[in-house]
XYZ file of C-alpha atoms in Angstrom:
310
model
C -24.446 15.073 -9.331
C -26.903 13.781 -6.532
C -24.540 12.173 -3.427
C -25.067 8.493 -2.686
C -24.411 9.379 0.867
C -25.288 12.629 2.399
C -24.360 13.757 5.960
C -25.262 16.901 7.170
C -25.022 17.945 10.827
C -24.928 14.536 12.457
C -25.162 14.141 15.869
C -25.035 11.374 18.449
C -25.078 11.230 22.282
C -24.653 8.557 24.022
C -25.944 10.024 27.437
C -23.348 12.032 28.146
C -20.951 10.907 25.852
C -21.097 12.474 22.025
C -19.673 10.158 19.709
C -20.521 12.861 16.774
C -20.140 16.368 16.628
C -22.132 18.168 13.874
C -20.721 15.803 11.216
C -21.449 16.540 7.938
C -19.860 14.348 5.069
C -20.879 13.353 1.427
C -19.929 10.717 -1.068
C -20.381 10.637 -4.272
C -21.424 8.059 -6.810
C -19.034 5.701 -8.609
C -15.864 6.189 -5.872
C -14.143 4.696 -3.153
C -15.094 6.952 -0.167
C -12.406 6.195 2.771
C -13.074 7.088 6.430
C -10.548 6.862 8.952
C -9.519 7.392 12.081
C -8.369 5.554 15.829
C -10.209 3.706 17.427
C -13.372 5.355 19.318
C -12.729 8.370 16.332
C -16.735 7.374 15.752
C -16.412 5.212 12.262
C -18.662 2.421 13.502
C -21.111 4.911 14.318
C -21.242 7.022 11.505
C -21.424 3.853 9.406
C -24.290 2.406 11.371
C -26.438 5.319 10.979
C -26.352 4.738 7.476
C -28.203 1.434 7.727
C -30.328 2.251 10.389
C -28.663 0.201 13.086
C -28.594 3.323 15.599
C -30.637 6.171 15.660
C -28.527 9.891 15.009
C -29.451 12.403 18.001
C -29.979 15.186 15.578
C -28.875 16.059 11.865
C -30.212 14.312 8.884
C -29.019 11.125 6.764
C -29.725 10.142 3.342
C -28.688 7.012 1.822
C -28.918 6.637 -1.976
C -31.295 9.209 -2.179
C -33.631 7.835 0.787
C -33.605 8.252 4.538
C -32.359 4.935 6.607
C -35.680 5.013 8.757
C -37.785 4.816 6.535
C -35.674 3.225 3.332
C -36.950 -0.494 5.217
C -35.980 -3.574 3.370
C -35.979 -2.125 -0.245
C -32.863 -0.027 0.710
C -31.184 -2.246 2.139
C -31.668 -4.934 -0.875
C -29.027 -2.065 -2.128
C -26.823 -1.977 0.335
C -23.941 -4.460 0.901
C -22.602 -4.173 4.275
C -19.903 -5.754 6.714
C -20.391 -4.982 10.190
C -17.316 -3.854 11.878
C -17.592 -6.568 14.949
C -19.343 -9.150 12.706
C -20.104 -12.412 14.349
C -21.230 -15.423 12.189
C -22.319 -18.568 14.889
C -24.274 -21.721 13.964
C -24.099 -25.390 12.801
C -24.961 -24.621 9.317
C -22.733 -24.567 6.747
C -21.008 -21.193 4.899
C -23.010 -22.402 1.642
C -26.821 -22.342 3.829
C -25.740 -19.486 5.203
C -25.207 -17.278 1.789
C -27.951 -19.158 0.499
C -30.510 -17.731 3.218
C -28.360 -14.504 2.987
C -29.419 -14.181 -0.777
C -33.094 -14.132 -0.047
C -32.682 -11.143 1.940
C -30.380 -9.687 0.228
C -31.483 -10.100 -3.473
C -30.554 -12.108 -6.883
C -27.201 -13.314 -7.204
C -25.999 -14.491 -10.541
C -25.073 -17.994 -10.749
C -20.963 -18.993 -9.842
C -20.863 -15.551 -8.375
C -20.798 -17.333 -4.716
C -18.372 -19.695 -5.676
C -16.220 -17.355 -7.471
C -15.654 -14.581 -4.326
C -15.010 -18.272 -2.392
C -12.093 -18.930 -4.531
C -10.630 -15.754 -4.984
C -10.957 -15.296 -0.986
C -9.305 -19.208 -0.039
C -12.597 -19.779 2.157
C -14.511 -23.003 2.215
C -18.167 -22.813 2.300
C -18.885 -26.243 2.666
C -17.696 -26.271 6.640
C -19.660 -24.768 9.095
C -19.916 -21.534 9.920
C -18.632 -21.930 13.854
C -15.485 -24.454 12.665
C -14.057 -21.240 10.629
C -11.379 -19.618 12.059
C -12.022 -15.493 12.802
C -9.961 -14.417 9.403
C -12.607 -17.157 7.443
C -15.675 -15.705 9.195
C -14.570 -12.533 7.844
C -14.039 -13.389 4.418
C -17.692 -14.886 4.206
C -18.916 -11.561 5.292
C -17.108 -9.566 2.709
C -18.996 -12.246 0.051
C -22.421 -12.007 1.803
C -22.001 -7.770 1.287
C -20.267 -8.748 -2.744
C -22.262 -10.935 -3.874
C -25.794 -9.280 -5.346
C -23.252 -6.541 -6.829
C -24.865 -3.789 -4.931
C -25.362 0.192 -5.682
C -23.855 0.633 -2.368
C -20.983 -1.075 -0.414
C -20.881 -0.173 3.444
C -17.628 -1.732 4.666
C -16.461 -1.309 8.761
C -13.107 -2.247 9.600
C -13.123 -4.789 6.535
C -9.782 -6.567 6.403
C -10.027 -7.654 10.452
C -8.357 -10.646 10.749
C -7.300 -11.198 6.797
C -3.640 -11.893 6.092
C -1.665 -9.525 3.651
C -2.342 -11.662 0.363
C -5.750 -11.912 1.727
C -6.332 -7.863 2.146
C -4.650 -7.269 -1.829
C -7.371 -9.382 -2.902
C -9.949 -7.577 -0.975
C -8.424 -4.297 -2.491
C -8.621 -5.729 -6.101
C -12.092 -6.186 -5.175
C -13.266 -3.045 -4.288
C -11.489 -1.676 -7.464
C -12.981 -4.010 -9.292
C -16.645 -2.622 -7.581
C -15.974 0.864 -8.536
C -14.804 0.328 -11.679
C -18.364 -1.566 -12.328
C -20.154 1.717 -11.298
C -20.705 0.948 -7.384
C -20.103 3.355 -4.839
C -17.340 1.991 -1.509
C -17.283 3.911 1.821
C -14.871 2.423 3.349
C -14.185 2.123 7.413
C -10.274 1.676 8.134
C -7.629 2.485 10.919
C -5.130 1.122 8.747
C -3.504 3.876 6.977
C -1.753 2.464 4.342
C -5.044 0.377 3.107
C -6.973 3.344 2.531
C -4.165 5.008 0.736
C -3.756 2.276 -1.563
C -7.741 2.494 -2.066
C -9.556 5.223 -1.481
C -10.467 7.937 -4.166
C -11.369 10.251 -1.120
C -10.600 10.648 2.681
C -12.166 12.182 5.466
C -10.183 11.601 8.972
C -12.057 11.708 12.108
C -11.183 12.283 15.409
C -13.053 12.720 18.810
C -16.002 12.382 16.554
C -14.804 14.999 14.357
C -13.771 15.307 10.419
C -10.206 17.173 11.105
C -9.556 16.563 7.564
C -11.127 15.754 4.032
C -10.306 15.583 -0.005
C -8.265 13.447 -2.336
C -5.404 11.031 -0.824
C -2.879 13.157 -2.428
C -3.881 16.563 -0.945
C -3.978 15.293 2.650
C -0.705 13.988 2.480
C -1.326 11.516 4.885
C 2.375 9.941 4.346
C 4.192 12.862 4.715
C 5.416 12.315 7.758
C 7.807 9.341 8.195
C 9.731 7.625 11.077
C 13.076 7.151 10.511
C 15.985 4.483 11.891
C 19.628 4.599 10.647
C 22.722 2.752 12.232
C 25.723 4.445 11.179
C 29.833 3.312 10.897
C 30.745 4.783 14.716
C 31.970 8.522 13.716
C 31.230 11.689 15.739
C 27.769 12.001 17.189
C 28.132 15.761 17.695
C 29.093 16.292 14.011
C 26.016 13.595 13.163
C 23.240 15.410 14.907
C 24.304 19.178 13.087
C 24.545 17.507 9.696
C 20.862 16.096 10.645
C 19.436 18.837 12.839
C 20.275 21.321 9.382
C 17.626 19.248 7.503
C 14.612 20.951 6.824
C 11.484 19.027 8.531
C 13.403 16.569 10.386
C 12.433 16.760 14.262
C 12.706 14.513 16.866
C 16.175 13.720 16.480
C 17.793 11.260 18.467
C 21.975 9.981 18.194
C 23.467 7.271 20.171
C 26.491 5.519 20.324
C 25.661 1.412 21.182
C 28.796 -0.868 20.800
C 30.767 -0.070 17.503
C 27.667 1.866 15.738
C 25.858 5.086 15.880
C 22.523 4.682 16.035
C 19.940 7.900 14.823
C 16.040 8.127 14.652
C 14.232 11.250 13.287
C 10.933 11.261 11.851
C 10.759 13.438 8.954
C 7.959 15.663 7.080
C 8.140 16.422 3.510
C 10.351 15.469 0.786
C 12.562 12.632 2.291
C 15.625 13.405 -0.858
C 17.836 15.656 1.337
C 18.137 13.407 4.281
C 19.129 10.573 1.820
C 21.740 13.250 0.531
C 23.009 13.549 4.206
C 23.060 10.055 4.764
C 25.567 9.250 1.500
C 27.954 11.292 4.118
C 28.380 8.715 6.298
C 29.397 4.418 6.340
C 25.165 3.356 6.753
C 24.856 -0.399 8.282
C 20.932 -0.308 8.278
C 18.120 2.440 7.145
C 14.652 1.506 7.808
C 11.882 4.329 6.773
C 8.275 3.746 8.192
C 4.968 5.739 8.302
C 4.178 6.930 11.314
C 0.925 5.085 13.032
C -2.265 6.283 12.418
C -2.840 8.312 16.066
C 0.460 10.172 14.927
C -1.003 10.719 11.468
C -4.174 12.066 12.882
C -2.835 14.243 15.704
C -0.922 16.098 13.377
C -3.968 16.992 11.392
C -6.290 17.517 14.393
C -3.608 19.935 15.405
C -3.091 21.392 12.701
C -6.998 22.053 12.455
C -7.084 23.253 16.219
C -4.728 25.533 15.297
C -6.275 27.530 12.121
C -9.332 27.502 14.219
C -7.647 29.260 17.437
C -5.771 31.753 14.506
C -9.126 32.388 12.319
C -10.958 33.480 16.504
């Protein structure tokens, strides 16, 4: 099966910054490819390599079969993308400005306009500058939608959108692959591409630390964990917790007539809700950890097979 995207030894300077290290990365046709990472991980400019907005250093690129440089205007005709710092300005109206959109772009079907407006609450007949940051956005996601393309390049897509907002852009992208279009897909937003993607690679420092299927990374594994407790012995609270298997970071306190505990925990979360049915519990609240947790674990990890394998 021929990749839609193919990455192989990318490289990118900056003087004497390098945003990419030797990145090599490829996505194949009909998924939802999800790339994530921190901020400054080098998303944005792995993504704008793809449509020819920067240059790579060294390495090669090839983009539904075609290299960016020379792809011009026919490859991007197949190409839907959202910018990650998009900025729509003018006095013209959201309807002129998908309507001048669609002559670059290519045919869209008739409704098909008016039918992503709906679905996204946005009205094109203001103009563009009136629209607040969160409706700027959604008219991007339509100008990228909107000719159905092969290829949807999408940076940091949900920037601004409220919650119902970003389930409807997930239903979207669904909707794309399930229609035969391939989705890379830019995010720092862990639980987004979770919900999404069909395949993850994370990046740090410019770096893939980790890649395959949501479910092999594990990406959730590791959860933060708050739990006020009916005021009983803290020393006999932190050994009943401390014996749990993956549990680190464990912190007991007393604080008025309560105990209060935090832990995050890695792995199967059962046997701390076992230990917990011990005890009076006022309030449990389980979290993922953020994303800069999520990757350093994995960067670590990497760092350290690497050290072991030398």
């Amino acid at each position: 099966m021929t990749s839609v995207i193919d990455i192989t030894a990318l490289h990118k300077r900056y003087g004497r910054q390098t945003a990419l290290h030797s990145l090599d990365m490829q996505v194949q046709p009909g998924t939802i490819y999800g790339l994530i990472g921190p901020n400054g991980a080098g998303k944005t400019t792995t993504l704008r390599t793809l449509v020819d907005v920067i240059r790579p250093t060294s390495g090669s690129v090839r983009v539904l079969g075609e290299d960016p440089r020379r792809g011009g205007a026919t490859l991007r005709r197949r190409i839907g993308y959202v910018p990650g710092e998009l900025r729509l300005e003018g006095r013209v109206t959201g309807h002129r400005m998908l309507d001048f959109y669609s002559h670059v772009s290519g045919p869209v079907a008739r409704g098909t306009v008016d039918e992503l407006a709906d679905r996204l609450g946005v009205d094109l007949s203001r103009p563009v500058r009136s629209l607040s940051k969160g409706n700027k956005q959604k008219v991007g996601l339509i100008q990228a939608f909107m000719h159905r393309p092969e290829l949807l390049i999408l940076d940091e897509p949900t920037s601004g959108l409220d919650p119902l907002m970003q389930r409807e852009f997930q239903a979207m992208v669904r909707e794309a692959r399930d229609a035969g279009q391939t989705v890379l897909l830019s995010s720092h937003v862990l639980s987004e591409i979770q919900q999404t993607a069909d395949e993850v690679a994370v990046l740090a420092n410019g770096r893939i630390v980790a890649q395959g299927d949501v479910a092999s990374l594990r990406l959730g594994s590791v959860r933060r964990v708050r739990v006020e407790l009916e005021e009983t012995d803290a020393a006999d609270v932190r050994r009943v917790f401390s014996e749990i298997t993956g549990v680190e970071a464990l912190e007991v306190a007393p604080l008025d007539s309560i105990l209060q505990l935090s832990a995050t925990m890695q792995g199967a979360i059962d046997p701390l809700i076992k230990a917990l049915a011990r005890f009076t519990v006022h309030d449990l609240t389980i979290e993922e950890p953020d994303l800069e947790e999520s990757v350093l674990r994995l960067y670590g990890a990497t760092e350290a097979q690497e050290e072991g394998a030398r």
